[in-house]
Each structure stands twice: as structure tokens, then as C-alpha cells.
Short mmCIF file of C-alpha atoms in Angstrom, two decimals:
data_model
loop_
_atom_site.label_atom_id
_atom_site.label_comp_id
_atom_site.label_asym_id
_atom_site.label_seq_id
_atom_site.Cartn_x
_atom_site.Cartn_y
_atom_site.Cartn_z
CA MET H 1 138.72 73.23 -108.44
CA ARG H 2 138.75 69.64 -107.74
CA ARG H 3 140.37 67.13 -110.48
CA VAL H 4 137.33 66.48 -113.45
CA ARG H 5 137.71 63.16 -113.65
CA ALA H 6 133.88 61.55 -115.38
CA LEU H 7 132.65 62.47 -118.35
CA ILE H 8 128.73 62.51 -119.02
CA LEU H 9 127.93 62.27 -122.82
CA ASP H 10 124.03 63.41 -124.34
CA LEU H 11 123.00 60.72 -127.01
CA ASP H 12 121.49 62.22 -129.98
CA GLY H 13 123.37 64.72 -131.96
CA THR H 14 126.52 64.10 -129.50
CA LEU H 15 127.05 60.14 -130.51
CA VAL H 16 124.20 59.82 -132.90
CA ASP H 17 123.46 61.64 -135.74
CA THR H 18 119.75 61.88 -134.83
CA VAL H 19 118.99 65.51 -135.04
CA TYR H 20 118.12 65.86 -138.63
CA ALA H 21 115.70 62.95 -138.85
CA HIS H 22 113.99 64.45 -135.33
CA VAL H 23 113.60 67.54 -136.99
CA PHE H 24 111.77 66.06 -139.92
CA ALA H 25 109.95 64.22 -137.89
CA TRP H 26 108.68 66.64 -135.59
CA GLN H 27 108.04 69.08 -138.56
CA ARG H 28 105.43 66.07 -140.14
CA ALA H 29 104.12 64.93 -136.96
CA LEU H 30 102.57 69.22 -136.67
CA ALA H 31 101.93 70.05 -140.00
CA GLU H 32 100.13 67.14 -139.57
CA ALA H 33 98.14 67.86 -137.17
CA ALA H 34 98.27 71.57 -138.39
CA MET H 35 100.38 72.61 -136.47
CA PRO H 36 102.79 73.47 -139.26
CA ILE H 37 106.28 74.81 -137.61
CA ASP H 38 109.57 75.92 -138.94
CA GLY H 39 112.52 73.94 -138.94
CA TRP H 40 114.51 75.98 -137.24
CA ARG H 41 112.34 76.39 -134.36
CA ILE H 42 112.25 72.65 -134.14
CA HIS H 43 115.82 72.33 -134.52
CA ARG H 44 116.92 75.04 -131.63
CA ARG H 45 114.49 73.38 -129.54
CA MET H 46 115.24 70.24 -129.38
CA GLY H 47 117.28 68.02 -126.89
CA MET H 48 115.09 69.77 -124.10
CA SER H 49 112.98 67.54 -122.05
CA GLY H 50 109.08 66.56 -124.26
CA GLY H 51 107.16 68.00 -121.90
CA LEU H 52 109.11 71.68 -122.66
CA PHE H 53 109.24 71.04 -126.36
CA THR H 54 105.48 70.72 -126.23
CA ARG H 55 105.34 73.70 -124.53
CA ALA H 56 106.84 76.25 -126.57
CA VAL H 57 105.34 74.98 -129.98
CA ALA H 58 102.57 75.80 -127.93
CA ARG H 59 103.88 79.50 -127.83
CA GLU H 60 104.54 79.35 -131.39
CA LEU H 61 100.46 78.10 -132.46
CA GLY H 62 99.50 81.12 -129.19
CA ARG H 63 97.00 78.25 -127.99
CA PRO H 64 98.01 75.87 -125.02
CA LEU H 65 98.38 72.20 -126.69
CA ALA H 66 95.56 69.46 -124.73
CA PRO H 67 97.49 66.52 -123.01
CA GLU H 68 95.90 63.67 -125.22
CA GLU H 69 96.72 65.73 -128.43
CA ALA H 70 100.61 66.17 -127.55
CA GLU H 71 100.52 63.08 -126.64
CA ALA H 72 99.37 61.72 -130.01
CA ILE H 73 101.81 64.64 -132.09
CA GLN H 74 104.27 62.52 -129.97
CA ALA H 75 103.33 59.07 -130.52
CA ARG H 76 102.93 60.50 -134.26
CA HIS H 77 106.42 61.47 -134.05
CA GLY H 78 107.97 58.70 -132.68
CA GLU H 79 106.35 56.72 -135.92
CA LEU H 80 107.90 59.06 -138.61
CA PHE H 81 111.09 58.93 -137.07
CA GLY H 82 111.17 55.71 -137.22
CA GLU H 83 110.32 55.08 -140.57
CA LEU H 84 112.64 57.83 -141.95
CA LEU H 85 115.70 56.47 -139.76
CA SER H 86 115.66 52.85 -140.19
CA GLU H 87 119.27 52.86 -139.15
CA ARG H 88 121.34 55.04 -136.38
CA ARG H 89 124.27 55.98 -137.55
CA PRO H 90 127.42 56.77 -134.93
CA LEU H 91 129.31 59.93 -135.50
CA PRO H 92 132.79 60.18 -136.48
CA GLY H 93 134.45 58.80 -133.51
CA ALA H 94 131.42 58.22 -131.15
CA VAL H 95 132.26 54.40 -131.13
CA GLU H 96 135.91 54.43 -131.21
CA LEU H 97 135.33 57.13 -128.14
CA LEU H 98 133.24 55.15 -125.88
CA ALA H 99 135.85 52.08 -126.66
CA GLU H 100 139.12 54.71 -125.38
CA LEU H 101 137.44 55.91 -122.49
CA ARG H 102 136.35 52.40 -121.47
CA GLU H 103 140.03 51.42 -122.11
CA ALA H 104 141.72 54.36 -119.88
CA GLY H 105 139.49 53.89 -116.72
CA VAL H 106 137.74 57.27 -117.54
CA ALA H 107 134.34 57.15 -115.58
CA HIS H 108 131.79 58.02 -118.14
CA GLY H 109 128.34 58.16 -118.60
CA ILE H 110 125.23 58.93 -121.13
CA ALA H 111 122.47 61.20 -120.06
CA THR H 112 118.74 61.62 -122.36
CA SER H 113 116.30 63.33 -122.98
CA GLY H 114 115.18 60.51 -124.86
CA ARG H 115 113.69 57.51 -123.61
CA ARG H 116 113.43 53.70 -123.49
CA PRO H 117 112.94 51.76 -125.86
CA GLU H 118 113.60 54.30 -128.28
CA ILE H 119 116.66 54.94 -127.59
CA ASP H 120 117.71 51.54 -127.21
CA ALA H 121 118.88 51.28 -131.82
CA SER H 122 120.71 54.25 -130.70
CA LEU H 123 122.56 52.28 -127.55
CA ALA H 124 123.11 48.83 -130.00
CA ALA H 125 124.33 51.03 -133.15
CA LEU H 126 127.23 52.64 -130.61
CA GLY H 127 127.92 48.82 -129.71
CA VAL H 128 127.33 50.08 -125.24
CA SER H 129 127.81 47.77 -123.63
CA ALA H 130 125.48 46.89 -120.56
CA ASP H 131 127.02 47.82 -117.37
CA THR H 132 127.77 51.45 -118.70
CA VAL H 133 125.87 54.08 -116.51
CA VAL H 134 122.70 55.50 -118.73
CA VAL H 135 120.21 57.82 -117.75
CA GLU H 136 117.62 59.15 -119.83
CA ARG H 137 114.32 60.22 -119.33
CA GLY H 138 112.33 58.17 -117.16
CA ASP H 139 114.39 57.99 -114.58
CA VAL H 140 114.59 61.60 -113.67
CA LEU H 141 111.53 63.75 -112.71
CA ARG H 142 112.76 66.71 -115.57
CA ALA H 143 114.60 66.86 -118.86
CA LYS H 144 116.80 68.33 -119.83
CA PRO H 145 117.26 71.92 -119.39
CA GLU H 146 116.60 70.88 -115.47
CA PRO H 147 120.07 69.79 -114.24
CA ASP H 148 118.52 66.82 -113.22
CA LEU H 149 119.84 63.86 -116.10
CA PHE H 150 123.24 64.55 -115.43
CA ILE H 151 122.78 64.89 -112.15
CA ALA H 152 121.64 61.90 -111.56
CA CYS H 153 124.60 60.17 -114.27
CA SER H 154 127.09 61.95 -111.69
CA GLU H 155 125.76 59.91 -108.77
CA ARG H 156 125.08 56.71 -110.69
CA LEU H 157 129.06 57.09 -111.73
CA ASP H 158 129.61 58.33 -107.97
CA VAL H 159 131.57 61.42 -108.86
CA LEU H 160 130.92 64.70 -107.45
CA PRO H 161 128.99 66.99 -110.31
CA ASP H 162 132.15 69.44 -109.95
CA GLU H 163 133.95 66.58 -111.19
CA CYS H 164 132.02 65.69 -114.46
CA TYR H 165 132.21 67.89 -117.75
CA VAL H 166 129.55 67.33 -120.16
CA ILE H 167 129.63 66.58 -123.91
CA GLY H 168 126.90 68.30 -125.73
CA ASP H 169 125.12 69.45 -129.27
CA ALA H 170 122.88 72.16 -127.75
CA VAL H 171 122.30 74.82 -125.68
CA TRP H 172 119.95 72.46 -123.49
CA ASP H 173 123.28 70.76 -122.73
CA LEU H 174 125.67 73.87 -122.12
CA LEU H 175 122.87 74.96 -119.26
CA ALA H 176 122.05 71.96 -117.70
CA ALA H 177 125.21 71.53 -117.00
CA ARG H 178 125.37 75.22 -115.07
CA ARG H 179 123.02 74.56 -113.98
CA ALA H 180 124.39 71.07 -112.35
CA ARG H 181 127.97 72.53 -111.31
CA MET H 182 129.51 70.90 -114.70
CA LEU H 183 131.89 71.78 -116.58
CA SER H 184 130.70 71.83 -120.81
CA VAL H 185 132.08 71.14 -123.80
CA GLY H 186 129.97 71.46 -126.95
CA LEU H 187 130.14 69.63 -130.24
CA LEU H 188 129.04 70.90 -133.62
CA SER H 189 127.96 67.44 -134.92
CA GLY H 190 123.43 68.48 -133.63
CA GLY H 191 123.90 71.27 -136.11
CA TYR H 192 124.54 74.42 -133.74
CA GLY H 193 127.73 77.02 -134.39
CA GLU H 194 130.42 76.74 -132.30
CA ASP H 195 129.94 80.99 -131.18
CA GLU H 196 126.43 79.50 -129.91
CA LEU H 197 127.85 76.88 -127.78
CA THR H 198 130.66 79.05 -126.51
CA ARG H 199 128.12 81.84 -125.47
CA ALA H 200 125.86 78.95 -123.59
CA GLY H 201 128.37 78.30 -121.57
CA ALA H 202 130.34 75.51 -124.05
CA PHE H 203 134.75 75.21 -122.14
CA ARG H 204 135.86 74.11 -125.72
CA VAL H 205 133.81 74.06 -128.76
CA TYR H 206 134.95 70.03 -130.80
CA ARG H 207 133.43 69.45 -134.02
CA ASP H 208 132.35 66.49 -133.56
CA ALA H 209 133.49 63.16 -130.83
CA GLU H 210 136.29 62.56 -133.22
CA GLU H 211 137.75 65.64 -132.69
CA LEU H 212 137.32 65.56 -128.95
CA ARG H 213 138.86 62.46 -129.01
CA HIS H 214 141.93 63.25 -129.80
CA SER H 215 141.52 66.46 -126.96
CA LEU H 216 140.86 64.41 -123.99
CA ASP H 217 144.60 65.46 -122.77
CA GLU H 218 143.60 69.18 -123.22
CA LEU H 219 140.61 68.68 -121.84
CA GLY H 220 143.34 67.16 -118.49
CA LEU H 221 141.18 64.08 -118.91
CA LEU H 222 143.67 61.64 -118.96
CA PRO H 223 146.41 60.52 -116.41
CA MET U 1 127.63 105.45 -150.33
CA ARG U 2 124.93 104.93 -153.07
CA ARG U 3 121.17 104.72 -151.82
CA VAL U 4 120.73 100.73 -151.76
CA ARG U 5 116.53 100.69 -153.03
CA ALA U 6 117.15 97.16 -153.83
CA LEU U 7 116.13 93.43 -152.60
CA ILE U 8 117.34 91.06 -154.13
CA LEU U 9 116.39 87.48 -151.52
CA ASP U 10 117.22 83.53 -151.45
CA LEU U 11 114.51 81.39 -151.97
CA ASP U 12 115.20 78.24 -150.10
CA GLY U 13 115.55 78.93 -146.03
CA THR U 14 114.92 82.11 -146.77
CA LEU U 15 111.19 82.58 -148.38
CA VAL U 16 110.01 78.70 -147.75
CA ASP U 17 110.81 76.32 -145.33
CA THR U 18 112.74 73.47 -146.91
CA VAL U 19 115.79 73.37 -145.88
CA TYR U 20 115.11 70.94 -143.07
CA ALA U 21 113.84 68.65 -146.22
CA HIS U 22 116.72 69.31 -148.09
CA VAL U 23 119.16 67.95 -145.99
CA PHE U 24 117.92 64.88 -145.16
CA ALA U 25 117.42 64.40 -148.18
CA TRP U 26 121.00 64.50 -149.20
CA GLN U 27 121.58 62.35 -146.27
CA ARG U 28 119.27 59.93 -147.06
CA ALA U 29 120.27 59.88 -150.87
CA LEU U 30 124.23 59.61 -150.09
CA ALA U 31 123.52 56.83 -146.79
CA GLU U 32 121.82 55.12 -149.92
CA ALA U 33 125.14 55.33 -152.03
CA ALA U 34 126.96 54.18 -149.19
CA MET U 35 128.04 57.88 -148.78
CA PRO U 36 127.11 58.46 -144.99
CA ILE U 37 127.56 61.34 -144.23
CA ASP U 38 126.80 63.73 -140.67
CA GLY U 39 123.75 66.34 -141.08
CA TRP U 40 125.53 68.35 -139.46
CA ARG U 41 127.87 68.74 -142.84
CA ILE U 42 125.46 68.58 -145.08
CA HIS U 43 123.54 71.69 -143.24
CA ARG U 44 126.25 73.63 -143.44
CA ARG U 45 126.39 73.18 -147.10
CA MET U 46 122.88 74.40 -148.48
CA GLY U 47 123.20 77.03 -150.83
CA MET U 48 126.24 76.43 -152.35
CA SER U 49 126.01 75.21 -155.47
CA GLY U 50 125.39 72.00 -156.41
CA GLY U 51 129.35 71.46 -158.08
CA LEU U 52 130.56 72.37 -155.39
CA PHE U 53 128.47 70.25 -152.96
CA THR U 54 129.39 67.51 -155.03
CA ARG U 55 132.98 68.57 -153.83
CA ALA U 56 131.87 69.16 -149.96
CA VAL U 57 130.80 65.42 -150.18
CA ALA U 58 134.41 64.03 -152.53
CA ARG U 59 136.15 65.76 -149.46
CA GLU U 60 134.67 64.17 -146.70
CA LEU U 61 133.73 60.67 -148.19
CA GLY U 62 138.21 61.16 -149.43
CA ARG U 63 137.69 60.38 -152.77
CA PRO U 64 136.50 61.95 -156.11
CA LEU U 65 132.94 60.95 -157.06
CA ALA U 66 132.73 60.23 -161.05
CA PRO U 67 130.28 62.94 -162.59
CA GLU U 68 127.41 59.74 -163.48
CA GLU U 69 127.22 59.32 -159.41
CA ALA U 70 126.98 62.82 -158.68
CA GLU U 71 124.33 63.15 -160.90
CA ALA U 72 122.68 60.43 -159.87
CA ILE U 73 123.08 60.86 -156.17
CA GLN U 74 122.14 64.63 -157.04
CA ALA U 75 118.48 62.71 -158.99
CA ARG U 76 118.19 60.79 -155.92
CA HIS U 77 117.71 64.02 -153.41
CA GLY U 78 115.05 65.43 -156.59
CA GLU U 79 113.10 62.24 -155.94
CA LEU U 80 113.19 61.97 -151.99
CA PHE U 81 113.23 65.36 -151.22
CA GLY U 82 109.70 65.26 -153.29
CA GLU U 83 108.61 62.61 -151.72
CA LEU U 84 109.24 64.18 -148.36
CA LEU U 85 107.80 66.84 -148.52
CA SER U 86 104.98 67.08 -151.15
CA GLU U 87 103.73 70.85 -150.60
CA ARG U 88 105.81 73.66 -149.97
CA ARG U 89 105.57 76.32 -146.91
CA PRO U 90 106.53 79.56 -147.43
CA LEU U 91 108.43 81.14 -144.72
CA PRO U 92 106.30 83.29 -141.43
CA GLY U 93 106.06 86.22 -143.55
CA ALA U 94 107.20 85.10 -146.85
CA VAL U 95 103.93 86.34 -148.82
CA GLU U 96 103.40 89.38 -147.40
CA LEU U 97 106.58 90.63 -147.53
CA LEU U 98 107.05 90.07 -151.67
CA ALA U 99 103.00 91.61 -151.42
CA GLU U 100 104.28 94.89 -149.05
CA LEU U 101 107.71 94.98 -151.79
CA ARG U 102 105.82 95.38 -155.12
CA GLU U 103 103.29 97.46 -153.42
CA ALA U 104 105.91 100.42 -152.12
CA GLY U 105 107.47 100.00 -155.33
CA VAL U 106 111.01 98.29 -154.11
CA ALA U 107 112.86 97.03 -156.76
CA HIS U 108 113.24 93.20 -155.68
CA GLY U 109 114.20 89.59 -156.93
CA ILE U 110 115.07 86.55 -156.26
CA ALA U 111 118.53 84.53 -156.43
CA THR U 112 118.50 81.22 -155.89
CA SER U 113 121.66 78.20 -156.05
CA GLY U 114 118.23 75.59 -156.59
CA ARG U 115 117.13 74.71 -160.03
CA ARG U 116 113.73 75.35 -162.70
CA PRO U 117 111.64 72.93 -162.68
CA GLU U 118 112.42 72.62 -158.80
CA ILE U 119 112.26 75.54 -157.84
CA ASP U 120 107.99 76.32 -158.99
CA ALA U 121 106.50 74.45 -156.45
CA SER U 122 107.96 76.82 -154.06
CA LEU U 123 107.23 79.61 -155.97
CA ALA U 124 103.96 78.83 -156.74
CA ALA U 125 103.23 78.81 -152.73
CA LEU U 126 104.61 82.14 -152.25
CA GLY U 127 102.53 83.80 -154.92
CA VAL U 128 105.55 85.01 -157.14
CA SER U 129 104.15 86.52 -160.33
CA ALA U 130 104.88 86.41 -163.60
CA ASP U 131 106.56 89.04 -163.89
CA THR U 132 108.44 89.09 -160.63
CA VAL U 133 112.68 88.52 -161.97
CA VAL U 134 113.62 84.92 -160.50
CA VAL U 135 117.17 83.91 -161.26
CA GLU U 136 118.40 80.43 -160.70
CA ARG U 137 121.15 77.69 -161.36
CA GLY U 138 120.73 77.73 -165.11
CA ASP U 139 121.04 81.52 -165.63
CA VAL U 140 124.32 81.60 -164.66
CA LEU U 141 128.08 79.85 -164.76
CA ARG U 142 128.28 79.68 -161.27
CA ALA U 143 126.10 79.59 -158.27
CA LYS U 144 126.98 80.71 -155.35
CA PRO U 145 129.19 81.16 -153.09
CA GLU U 146 130.03 82.98 -157.05
CA PRO U 147 128.39 86.40 -157.54
CA ASP U 148 127.08 85.70 -160.08
CA LEU U 149 123.48 84.48 -159.98
CA PHE U 150 123.13 88.02 -157.68
CA ILE U 151 124.99 90.29 -160.29
CA ALA U 152 122.52 88.60 -162.67
CA CYS U 153 119.72 89.56 -160.64
CA SER U 154 120.60 92.94 -160.35
CA GLU U 155 121.23 93.52 -163.31
CA ARG U 156 117.81 91.82 -164.38
CA LEU U 157 116.46 94.85 -162.17
CA ASP U 158 118.45 97.47 -163.77
CA VAL U 159 120.54 98.96 -159.73
CA LEU U 160 124.18 99.13 -159.63
CA PRO U 161 125.33 96.30 -157.28
CA ASP U 162 125.98 98.77 -154.04
CA GLU U 163 122.89 99.62 -154.80
CA CYS U 164 121.47 95.93 -153.34
CA TYR U 165 120.75 93.93 -150.27
CA VAL U 166 121.22 90.26 -150.53
CA ILE U 167 119.03 88.52 -147.81
CA GLY U 168 119.75 84.80 -147.19
CA ASP U 169 119.99 82.36 -144.33
CA ALA U 170 123.40 80.63 -145.28
CA VAL U 171 126.88 82.09 -145.05
CA TRP U 172 127.32 81.55 -148.77
CA ASP U 173 125.07 83.82 -149.84
CA LEU U 174 126.27 86.40 -147.57
CA LEU U 175 130.12 85.61 -148.97
CA ALA U 176 128.65 85.66 -152.50
CA ALA U 177 126.86 88.88 -151.58
CA ARG U 178 130.14 90.40 -150.20
CA ARG U 179 131.87 89.55 -153.46
CA ALA U 180 129.34 91.11 -155.52
CA ARG U 181 129.69 93.87 -153.34
CA MET U 182 126.43 93.79 -151.82
CA LEU U 183 125.41 94.52 -148.67
CA SER U 184 123.89 92.14 -146.69
CA VAL U 185 120.79 90.21 -144.03
CA GLY U 186 121.01 87.32 -142.57
CA LEU U 187 118.00 85.20 -142.13
CA LEU U 188 117.88 82.20 -139.37
CA SER U 189 114.95 80.80 -140.55
CA GLY U 190 117.25 78.55 -142.84
CA GLY U 191 119.12 77.13 -139.04
CA TYR U 192 122.34 79.07 -138.71
CA GLY U 193 122.81 80.96 -135.60
CA GLU U 194 123.17 85.02 -135.21
CA ASP U 195 126.40 85.08 -134.88
CA GLU U 196 127.15 82.69 -137.50
CA LEU U 197 125.53 84.69 -140.21
CA THR U 198 127.01 88.22 -137.91
CA ARG U 199 130.36 86.92 -138.39
CA ALA U 200 129.90 85.99 -142.44
CA GLY U 201 128.99 89.84 -143.08
CA ALA U 202 125.56 90.41 -142.74
CA PHE U 203 124.96 93.88 -141.79
CA ARG U 204 122.13 92.55 -139.61
CA VAL U 205 120.77 89.67 -138.50
CA TYR U 206 116.34 89.29 -138.66
CA ARG U 207 114.71 85.98 -137.42
CA ASP U 208 112.43 85.52 -140.47
CA ALA U 209 110.60 87.14 -143.39
CA GLU U 210 108.20 88.98 -140.79
CA GLU U 211 110.89 90.16 -138.57
CA LEU U 212 112.77 92.09 -141.99
CA ARG U 213 109.40 92.50 -143.10
CA HIS U 214 108.31 95.23 -139.81
CA SER U 215 112.86 96.72 -140.07
CA LEU U 216 112.32 97.63 -143.63
CA ASP U 217 112.76 101.42 -142.79
CA GLU U 218 116.04 100.13 -140.35
CA LEU U 219 117.29 99.26 -143.72
CA GLY U 220 116.60 103.64 -145.60
CA LEU U 221 114.75 100.91 -147.90
CA LEU U 222 111.11 103.06 -147.10
CA PRO U 223 110.63 106.05 -148.21
#
């Protein structure tokens, strides 16, 4: 086993507290389009690509969604999300974690199924510097649970996949990590339970970025 | 072991799809009062009594909340909840489950940490008849995870505690059920994971009221 020396961090639910606003915005957008879907079913699909999410919605509805229908719902979701959450809030320890990694010289990047410019406010709230590696939906062909985002991030960090930990709050992060041949760590801050994350492949589960930050030595990441 | 012959049903997250709106309304109300708290920490406390919830918030904040502060936040939560969710949506199978229990003559009641008149819209959306036993926060001294609501419901149904199943989506339902010496069944429709509900004491876990409805024979509830 190679030495693990880089962290690839998910954004929503891992570094910023946006999951519940996303769930609720999707729920409202879908209800407005006469496609009411249970909150928990949306929650369990947060963090996967928009395309897959739309397909999952179609499966719940029992009928395919036309591309223009899917696009309209996605646009309305964006509007509602902006109204609901005018300010992005970093999760506990997230800002400090990024600063600490930077200071300690631990390679790290952010890999998100989110898209620019929607994610810009989150990056700004976290104080992410311009030279930080950020891989977003527009940079790759396929989002999570495909491993593309994580692979692209490891390439930009110039480390091998098996030298990376993925840090995420959703089972899609953990599945994509496994497919990218990366170790993974789950955080409870997106609302998944500990067992669910462990069963999906997380090597460890921490409460949030704050607990992760205090556990970097356990992960063999500090010199 | 006595024959189980009655169902005591939780309301939010079990029969109506209100959990995510509640989480988000609490999150907004607390943020407005300069007490930002992570969404997942609120989610994990849904269904417990308002008093306990306030104490949990105080623990997160690291300082006690004055009663008038707690009351103001609770009132603002109610306002925001009403704005966010102008219509209450029954969860899949909930209306049919209640009708089926009624038709089959299976004793059943609703026991909720919610309070009248806030819960009235949910009961109306479910088509709950006037003669259905409903025990709400105002009827007992202490809400979940205290067993009072479930005990009061069994008394009103005129069955013994060990003749009841509790059906709920939150670990507080399951803890209160255990303390009331009742069996319990967990539903995923409130956003807890299956393992979390099983570990908290659920004898079985179903997706939602719809799956429960098709499994009443498994529970030994139908003649």
C-alpha cells in the first residue's frame, strides 16, 4: 500500500451546510411541476449528478422526464435554492481544515457534482484560495457515483489514486471513491447515518470537518 | 407474549411528509436569531419534544437559552414552517393505511410530539376522522422520548402497552416505544437510515406507510 498523502473533499454537506436547503428546494421545484416526491427520497440522492438525479425522479414517477422538463425543474431548483439560502454557511471546522491542510503542506482539492457559477458562493464562504484545485461538474463527462471527478482531481494534484482519501457525506462519494480505487472517510454532516456510510465503504466516519481536522494523524496524513 | 393488536402511529415523517420543511424552518429560525446550527443536527432531533429540542440547541451553542428566547424561536419556526409548506402532503400509503386499519377493525391511534392547532392541517390532509384517537403534545406532561404519548394513546385505545406496535421514523419514537414496553417498527420516510432505526430497537424497518400496509400480516395484525 502506497502512502496516502492527499485529501479530495466533497463540497455540499461536507464543507458547506447546504444539503437541507437543496433537498427542500428540489422538493418545492418538483411539487410546483406537479411531481411531488418524498423528502427522504431526494435526500438519499443528494450529491449524485443532476442527470442521474433526474433519472431517479423519473423512476419514482414511473415515466420518463423530457429533457426540457428536467432542465426547467433544475433551473427552478436553482432559483429556490438561492431564495432559501441567501448565505452559504461553512460547516464546523471546514475553514480551519482547509487552512490547516494548506499550512501543513498536505495536498488537497475539492471535487463536487455542483457546477459553477452555483458553487462560487460556497467556495467564497470557505475562503478557498484561487490556487486551490477545484474540480466541478463542468470539468468532467460524468459526475458521482462515476469516479471521474475524483480521478480528475488526483491528476490535477499530481498524485496517484491510491494515494488519496476521499472525504464525503453521501454514499455516492463513497461509491465513486471505491471505483476510483481511493480510500474514503464519511462525515455525518450531510445527514446520512454512520452505519450507512460504513456499509458504503467508508474506512472511518467522523461527525464533521471539525472532528476530521483533529484526526488527521489517525489517517496517517501528518508527518 | 400477548397478541399485538393495536398500532400507534407517529405523524411527522411517518404519515405526512413534513420532516425536511421542519428541519429547514428550524434552521432558518435559529439562524435569524444568530444561532446557526447544522442541518443534520436538527434533523437528528426531529420528533423529540420542543423542550428537549431547545435544550439540545443550548448544548450545541454552549449556553442556556432563556425561556422567552426559546419561545420566540419556536414561534418563528411555526411561521416559517407555514410559509415553506403551505400544503401538507401525506406520505405514500398513509391515507390508504388508515382506511385499511379502520376497515379491518384494527385498533389504531396517532401519537405526536406536535401540537394543536399546528397538526390540524396534517390530520385534515390525511382525512383522519373525528373519532380517531389522536394524542398530541398538549395531552401529556412530557413528549418523546418519554413514553407518555404512547401510554396515553394505548389507554385511550383501551389496550395494554404490550399489545401495541409503535410506528415511527425517528429514534425518539423507538426509544419511547421501548420505554413504554411496546414493540416498534421503523419507517425510512423521515430520513433516518435502516441501521440507525434497527439499532434503536425497531423490530422491522419498512420504506414507508405503503410498504407497511402491505406487510400488516407479517406483523400478525390481520386475522
